CSV table of C-alpha atoms in Angstrom, one decimal:
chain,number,residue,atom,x,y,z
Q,1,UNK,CA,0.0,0.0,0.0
Q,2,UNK,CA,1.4,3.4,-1.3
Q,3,UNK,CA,2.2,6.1,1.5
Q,4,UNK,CA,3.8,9.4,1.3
Q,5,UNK,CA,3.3,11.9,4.5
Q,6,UNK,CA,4.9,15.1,4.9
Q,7,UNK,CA,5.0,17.7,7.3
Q,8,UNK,CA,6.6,21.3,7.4
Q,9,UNK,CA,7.6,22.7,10.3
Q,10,UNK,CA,7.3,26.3,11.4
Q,11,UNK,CA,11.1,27.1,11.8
Q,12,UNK,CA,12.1,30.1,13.8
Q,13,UNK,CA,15.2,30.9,11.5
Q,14,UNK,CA,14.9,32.8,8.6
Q,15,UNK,CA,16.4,31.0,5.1
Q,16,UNK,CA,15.7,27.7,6.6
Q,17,UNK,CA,13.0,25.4,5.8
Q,18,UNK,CA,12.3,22.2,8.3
Q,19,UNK,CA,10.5,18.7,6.8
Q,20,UNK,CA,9.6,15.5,7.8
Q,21,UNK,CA,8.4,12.4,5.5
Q,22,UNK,CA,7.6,9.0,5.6
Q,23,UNK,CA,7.2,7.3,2.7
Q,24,UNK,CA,7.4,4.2,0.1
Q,25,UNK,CA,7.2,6.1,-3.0
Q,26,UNK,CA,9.5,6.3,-5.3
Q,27,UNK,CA,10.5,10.0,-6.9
Q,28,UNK,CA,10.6,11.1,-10.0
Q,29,UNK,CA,14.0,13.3,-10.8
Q,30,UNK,CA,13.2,16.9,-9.8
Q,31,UNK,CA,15.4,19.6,-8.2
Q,32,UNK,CA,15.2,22.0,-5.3
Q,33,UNK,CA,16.5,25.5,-5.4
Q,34,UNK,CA,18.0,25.4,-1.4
Q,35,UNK,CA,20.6,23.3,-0.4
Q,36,UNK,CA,18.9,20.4,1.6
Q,37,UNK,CA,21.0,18.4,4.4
Q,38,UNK,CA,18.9,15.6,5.9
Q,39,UNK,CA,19.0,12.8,8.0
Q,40,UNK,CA,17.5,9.2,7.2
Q,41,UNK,CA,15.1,7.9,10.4
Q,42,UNK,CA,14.4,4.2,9.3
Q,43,UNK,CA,14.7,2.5,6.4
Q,44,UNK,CA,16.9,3.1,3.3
Q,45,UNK,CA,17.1,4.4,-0.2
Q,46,UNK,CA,18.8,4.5,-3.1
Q,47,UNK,CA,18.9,7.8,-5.6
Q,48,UNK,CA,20.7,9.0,-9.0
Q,49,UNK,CA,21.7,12.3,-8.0
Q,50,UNK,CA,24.7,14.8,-10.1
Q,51,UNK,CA,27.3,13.5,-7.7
Q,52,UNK,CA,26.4,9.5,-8.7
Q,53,UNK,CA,24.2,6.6,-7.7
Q,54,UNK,CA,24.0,6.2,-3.9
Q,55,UNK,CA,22.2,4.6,-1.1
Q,56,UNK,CA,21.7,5.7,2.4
Q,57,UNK,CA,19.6,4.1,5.1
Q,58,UNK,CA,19.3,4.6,9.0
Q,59,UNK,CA,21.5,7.3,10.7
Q,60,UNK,CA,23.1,8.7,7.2
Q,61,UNK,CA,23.1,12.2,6.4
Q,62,UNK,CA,21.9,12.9,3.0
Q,63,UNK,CA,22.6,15.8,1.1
Q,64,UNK,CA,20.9,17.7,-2.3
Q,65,UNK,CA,22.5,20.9,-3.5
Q,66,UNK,CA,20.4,23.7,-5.7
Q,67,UNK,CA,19.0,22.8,-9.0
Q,68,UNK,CA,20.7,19.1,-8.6
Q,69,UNK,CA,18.6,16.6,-10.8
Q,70,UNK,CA,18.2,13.7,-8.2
Q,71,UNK,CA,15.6,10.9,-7.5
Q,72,UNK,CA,14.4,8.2,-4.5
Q,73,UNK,CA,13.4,4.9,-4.2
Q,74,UNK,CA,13.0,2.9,-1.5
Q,75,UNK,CA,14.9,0.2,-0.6
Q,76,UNK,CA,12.7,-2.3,1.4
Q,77,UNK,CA,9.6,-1.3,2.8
Q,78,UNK,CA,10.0,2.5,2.7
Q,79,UNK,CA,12.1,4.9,4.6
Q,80,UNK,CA,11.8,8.4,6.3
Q,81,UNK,CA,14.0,11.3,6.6
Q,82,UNK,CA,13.6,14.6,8.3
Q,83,UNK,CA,15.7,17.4,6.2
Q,84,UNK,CA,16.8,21.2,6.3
Q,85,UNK,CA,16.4,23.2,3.3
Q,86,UNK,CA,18.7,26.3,3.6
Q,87,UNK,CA,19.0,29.4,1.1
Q,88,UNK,CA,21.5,29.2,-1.0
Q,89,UNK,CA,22.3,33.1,0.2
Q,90,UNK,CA,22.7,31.8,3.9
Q,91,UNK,CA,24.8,29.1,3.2
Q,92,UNK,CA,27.1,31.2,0.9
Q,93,UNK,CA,27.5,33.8,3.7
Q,94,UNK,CA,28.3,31.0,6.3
Q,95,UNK,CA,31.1,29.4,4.1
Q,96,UNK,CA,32.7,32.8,3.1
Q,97,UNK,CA,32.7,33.4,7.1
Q,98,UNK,CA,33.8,29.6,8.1
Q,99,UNK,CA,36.4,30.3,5.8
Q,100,UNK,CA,37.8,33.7,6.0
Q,101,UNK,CA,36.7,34.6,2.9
Q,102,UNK,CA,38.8,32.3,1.3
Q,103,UNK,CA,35.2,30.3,-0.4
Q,104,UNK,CA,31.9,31.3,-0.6
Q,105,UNK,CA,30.8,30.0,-4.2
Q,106,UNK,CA,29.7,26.5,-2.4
Q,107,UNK,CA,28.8,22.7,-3.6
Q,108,UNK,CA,28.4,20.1,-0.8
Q,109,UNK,CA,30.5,17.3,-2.1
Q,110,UNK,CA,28.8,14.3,-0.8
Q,111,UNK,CA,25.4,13.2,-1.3
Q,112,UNK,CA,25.4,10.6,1.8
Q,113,UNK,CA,27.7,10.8,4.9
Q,114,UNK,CA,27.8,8.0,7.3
Q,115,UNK,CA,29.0,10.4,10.7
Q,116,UNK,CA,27.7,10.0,13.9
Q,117,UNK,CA,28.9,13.3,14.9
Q,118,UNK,CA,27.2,14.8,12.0
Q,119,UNK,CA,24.1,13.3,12.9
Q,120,UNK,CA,24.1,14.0,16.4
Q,121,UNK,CA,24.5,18.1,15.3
Q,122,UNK,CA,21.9,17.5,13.0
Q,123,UNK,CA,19.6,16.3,15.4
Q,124,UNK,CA,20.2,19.5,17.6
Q,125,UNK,CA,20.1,22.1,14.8
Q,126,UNK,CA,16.5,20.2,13.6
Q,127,UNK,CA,15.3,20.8,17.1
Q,128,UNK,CA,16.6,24.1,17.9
Q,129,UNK,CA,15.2,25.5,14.2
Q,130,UNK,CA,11.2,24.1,15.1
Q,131,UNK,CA,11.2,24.7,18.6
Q,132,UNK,CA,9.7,28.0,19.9
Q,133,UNK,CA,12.0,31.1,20.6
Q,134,UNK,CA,14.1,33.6,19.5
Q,135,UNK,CA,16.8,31.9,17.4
Q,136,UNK,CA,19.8,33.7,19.1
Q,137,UNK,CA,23.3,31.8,20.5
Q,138,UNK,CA,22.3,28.4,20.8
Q,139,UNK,CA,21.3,28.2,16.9
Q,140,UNK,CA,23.7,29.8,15.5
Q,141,UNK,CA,26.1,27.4,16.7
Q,142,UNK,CA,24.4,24.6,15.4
Q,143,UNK,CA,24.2,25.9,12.0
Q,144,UNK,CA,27.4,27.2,11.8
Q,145,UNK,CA,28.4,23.2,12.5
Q,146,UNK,CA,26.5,21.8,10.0
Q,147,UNK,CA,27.8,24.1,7.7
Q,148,UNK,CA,31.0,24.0,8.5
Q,149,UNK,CA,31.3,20.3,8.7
Q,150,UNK,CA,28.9,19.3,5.6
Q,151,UNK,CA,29.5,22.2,3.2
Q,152,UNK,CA,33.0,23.4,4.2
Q,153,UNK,CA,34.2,19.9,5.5
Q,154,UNK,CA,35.9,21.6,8.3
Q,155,UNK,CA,37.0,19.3,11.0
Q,156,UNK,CA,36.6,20.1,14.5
Q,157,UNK,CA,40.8,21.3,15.0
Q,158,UNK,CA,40.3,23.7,12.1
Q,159,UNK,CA,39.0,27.8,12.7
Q,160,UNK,CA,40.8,28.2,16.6
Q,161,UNK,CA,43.0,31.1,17.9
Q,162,UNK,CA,45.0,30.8,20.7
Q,163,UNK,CA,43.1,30.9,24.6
Q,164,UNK,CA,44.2,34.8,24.5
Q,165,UNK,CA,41.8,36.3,22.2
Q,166,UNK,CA,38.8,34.2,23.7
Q,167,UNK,CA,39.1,36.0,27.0
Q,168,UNK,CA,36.9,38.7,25.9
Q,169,UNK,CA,34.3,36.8,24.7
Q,170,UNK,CA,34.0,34.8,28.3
Q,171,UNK,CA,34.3,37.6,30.1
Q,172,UNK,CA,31.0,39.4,28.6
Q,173,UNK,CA,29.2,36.5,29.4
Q,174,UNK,CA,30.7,36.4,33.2
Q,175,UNK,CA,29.4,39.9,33.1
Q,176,UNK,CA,26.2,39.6,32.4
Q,177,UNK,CA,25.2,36.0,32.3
Q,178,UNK,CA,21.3,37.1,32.3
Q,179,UNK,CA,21.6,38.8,28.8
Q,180,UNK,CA,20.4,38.2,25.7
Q,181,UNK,CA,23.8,37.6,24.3
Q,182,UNK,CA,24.2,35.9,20.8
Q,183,UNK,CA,27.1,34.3,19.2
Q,184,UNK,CA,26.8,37.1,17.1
Q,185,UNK,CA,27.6,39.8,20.0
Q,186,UNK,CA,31.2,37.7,21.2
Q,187,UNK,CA,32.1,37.7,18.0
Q,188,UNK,CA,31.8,41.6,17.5
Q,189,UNK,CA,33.3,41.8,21.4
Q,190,UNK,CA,36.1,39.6,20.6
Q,191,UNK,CA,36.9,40.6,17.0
Q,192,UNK,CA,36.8,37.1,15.6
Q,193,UNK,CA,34.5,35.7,13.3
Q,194,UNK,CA,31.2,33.6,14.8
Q,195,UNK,CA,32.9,30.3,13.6
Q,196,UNK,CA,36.1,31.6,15.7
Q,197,UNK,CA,34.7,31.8,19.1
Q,198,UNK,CA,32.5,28.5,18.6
Q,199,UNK,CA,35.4,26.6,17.9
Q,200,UNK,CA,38.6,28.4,20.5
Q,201,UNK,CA,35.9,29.4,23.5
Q,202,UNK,CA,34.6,25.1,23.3
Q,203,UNK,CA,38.7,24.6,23.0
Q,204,UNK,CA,39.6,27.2,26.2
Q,205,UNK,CA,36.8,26.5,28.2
Q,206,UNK,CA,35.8,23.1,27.3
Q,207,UNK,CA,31.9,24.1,26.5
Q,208,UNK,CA,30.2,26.1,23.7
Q,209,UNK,CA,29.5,29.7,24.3
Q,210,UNK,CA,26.1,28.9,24.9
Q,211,UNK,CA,26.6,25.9,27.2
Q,212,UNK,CA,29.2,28.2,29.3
Q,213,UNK,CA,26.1,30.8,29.5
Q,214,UNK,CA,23.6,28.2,30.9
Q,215,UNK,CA,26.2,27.4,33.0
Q,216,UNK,CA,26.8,30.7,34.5
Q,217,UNK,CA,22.6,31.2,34.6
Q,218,UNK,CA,22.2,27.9,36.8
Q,219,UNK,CA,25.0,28.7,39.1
Q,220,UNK,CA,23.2,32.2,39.3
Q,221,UNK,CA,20.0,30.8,40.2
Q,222,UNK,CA,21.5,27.9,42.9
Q,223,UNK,CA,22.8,31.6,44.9
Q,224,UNK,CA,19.3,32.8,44.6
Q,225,UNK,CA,17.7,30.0,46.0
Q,226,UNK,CA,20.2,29.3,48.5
Q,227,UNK,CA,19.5,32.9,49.9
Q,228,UNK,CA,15.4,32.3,49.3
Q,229,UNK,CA,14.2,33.9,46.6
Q,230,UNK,CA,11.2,31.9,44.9
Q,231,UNK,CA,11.6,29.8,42.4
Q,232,UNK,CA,9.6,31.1,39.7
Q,233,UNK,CA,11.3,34.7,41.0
Q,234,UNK,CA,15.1,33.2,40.7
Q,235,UNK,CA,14.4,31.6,37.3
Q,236,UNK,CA,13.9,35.3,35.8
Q,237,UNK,CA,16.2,37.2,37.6
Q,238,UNK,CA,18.9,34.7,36.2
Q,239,UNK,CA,18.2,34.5,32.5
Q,240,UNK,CA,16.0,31.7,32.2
Q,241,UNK,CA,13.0,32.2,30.1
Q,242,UNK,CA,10.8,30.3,33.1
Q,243,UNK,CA,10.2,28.1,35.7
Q,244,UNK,CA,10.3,25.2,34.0
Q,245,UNK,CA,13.5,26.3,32.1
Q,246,UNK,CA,15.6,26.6,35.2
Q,247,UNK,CA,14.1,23.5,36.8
Q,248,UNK,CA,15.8,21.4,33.3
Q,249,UNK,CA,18.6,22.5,33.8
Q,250,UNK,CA,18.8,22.3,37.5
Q,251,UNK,CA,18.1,18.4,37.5
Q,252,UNK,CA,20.4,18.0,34.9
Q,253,UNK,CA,23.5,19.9,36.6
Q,254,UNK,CA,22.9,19.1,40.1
Q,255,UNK,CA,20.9,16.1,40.2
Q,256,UNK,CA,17.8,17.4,42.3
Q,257,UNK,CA,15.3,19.8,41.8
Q,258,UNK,CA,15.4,23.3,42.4
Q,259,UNK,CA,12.2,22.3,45.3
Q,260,UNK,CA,14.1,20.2,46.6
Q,261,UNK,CA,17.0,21.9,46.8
Q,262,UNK,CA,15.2,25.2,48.0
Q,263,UNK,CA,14.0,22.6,50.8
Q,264,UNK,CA,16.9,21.3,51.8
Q,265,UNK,CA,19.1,24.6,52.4
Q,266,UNK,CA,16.0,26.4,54.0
């Protein structure tokens, strides 16, 4: 029995496009004018794309670059994917800024990938781009990986400076950990590019900018606690967008929850 089921996403980052699809189907060729990076679910396929005849199946990355002639078929029983579809404007200006300005003119090489890592920051930028908010730190990082590591094949070594010229950028976010800080702002601070402080503040401090913020915003929030503000009270004052924000994070450092802990240091 033929199936095909789509869903778009509402995605909360301009120039990117967010699908999901199950299907059995086979495809006739057609192009897309975006770049599309996806990543199979279950089940496998095989396609004729520019690049070649390939097949992916379960935890490959596939990938489809503008106006490439390609076509699917299932291997088996059917397969589903989930898959970004980015201007070819945003990718372009993410290259040129991976890179220096040494490429922006941009062809993803491969059409499948078999990399965990690369499906792990797909996962994360999928979820971060249809989940409600304000895109701001935590997605441009994971864009700026999946471009770097899919389009620009940069491995994780390549784009650091020395521990020196992070310093700023760390020291903003010690400042004012409740901010609205995006990757965008350390980078301006710091006088690097965006890709620059993702890659030297995760190799001076051992976290993402953004993991170093939350950081700073949970240790915030234990202090107000500890000195018995309320809870709902302590999430705001420290950066969190609510309640139940704070309390995440709070099991997930400290292993208890903010109640609890409120309880036990009354």
């Amino acid at each position: 029995m033929a199936r095909s089921q789509f869903r778009m996403f509402r995605s909360v980052v301009p120039g990117i496009e967010a699908v999901a699809a199950d299907s059995n189907q086979s495809f006739a060729r057609h192009t897309h004018e975006q770049f599309g990076i996806g990543l199979v679910s279950s089940g496998a396929q095989k396609s004729l794309s520019g690049r070649g005849m390939v097949e992916a199946g379960a935890g490959d990355i596939i990938t489809v670059n503008p106006n490439e002639v390609h076509d699917g078929s299932p291997i088996g029983e059917g397969r589903s994917w989930r898959i970004l579809y980015f201007d070819p404007e945003m990718i372009a200006a993410n290259v040129s800024e991976i890179t220096e300005g040494r490429r922006s003119a941009v062809e993803i090489p491969h059409p499948v990938l078999h990399d965990k890592a690369i499906a792990a920051h797909f996962e994360a930028a999928f979820g971060l781009v249809t989940s409600a908010g304000e895109p701001r730190m935590q997605h441009e990082e994971a864009i700026l990986e999946i471009v770097a590591r899919v389009v620009a094949e940069v491995v994780p070594n390549e784009g650091q400076v020395g521990p020196q010229s992070i310093l700023t950028a760390q020291e903003m976010i010690d400042c004012d950990p409740t901010a609205a800080i995006c990757l965008s702002d350390l980078a301006r601070a710091s006088r690097l590019s965006r890709f620059q402080v993702l890659r030297s503040f995760a190799k001076a401090t051992g976290l993402t900018p953004h993991a170093y913020l939350v950081q700073r915003r949970i240790h915030l929030a234990r202090r107000l606690i500890a000195g018995g503000a309320p809870l709902a009270e302590a999430a705001l004052a420290s950066g969190f967008v609510d309640q139940s924000h704070m309390t995440r994070v709070f099991v997930r450092k400290y292993g208890v929850s903010p109640r609890a802990y409120a309880n036990a240091v009354a």
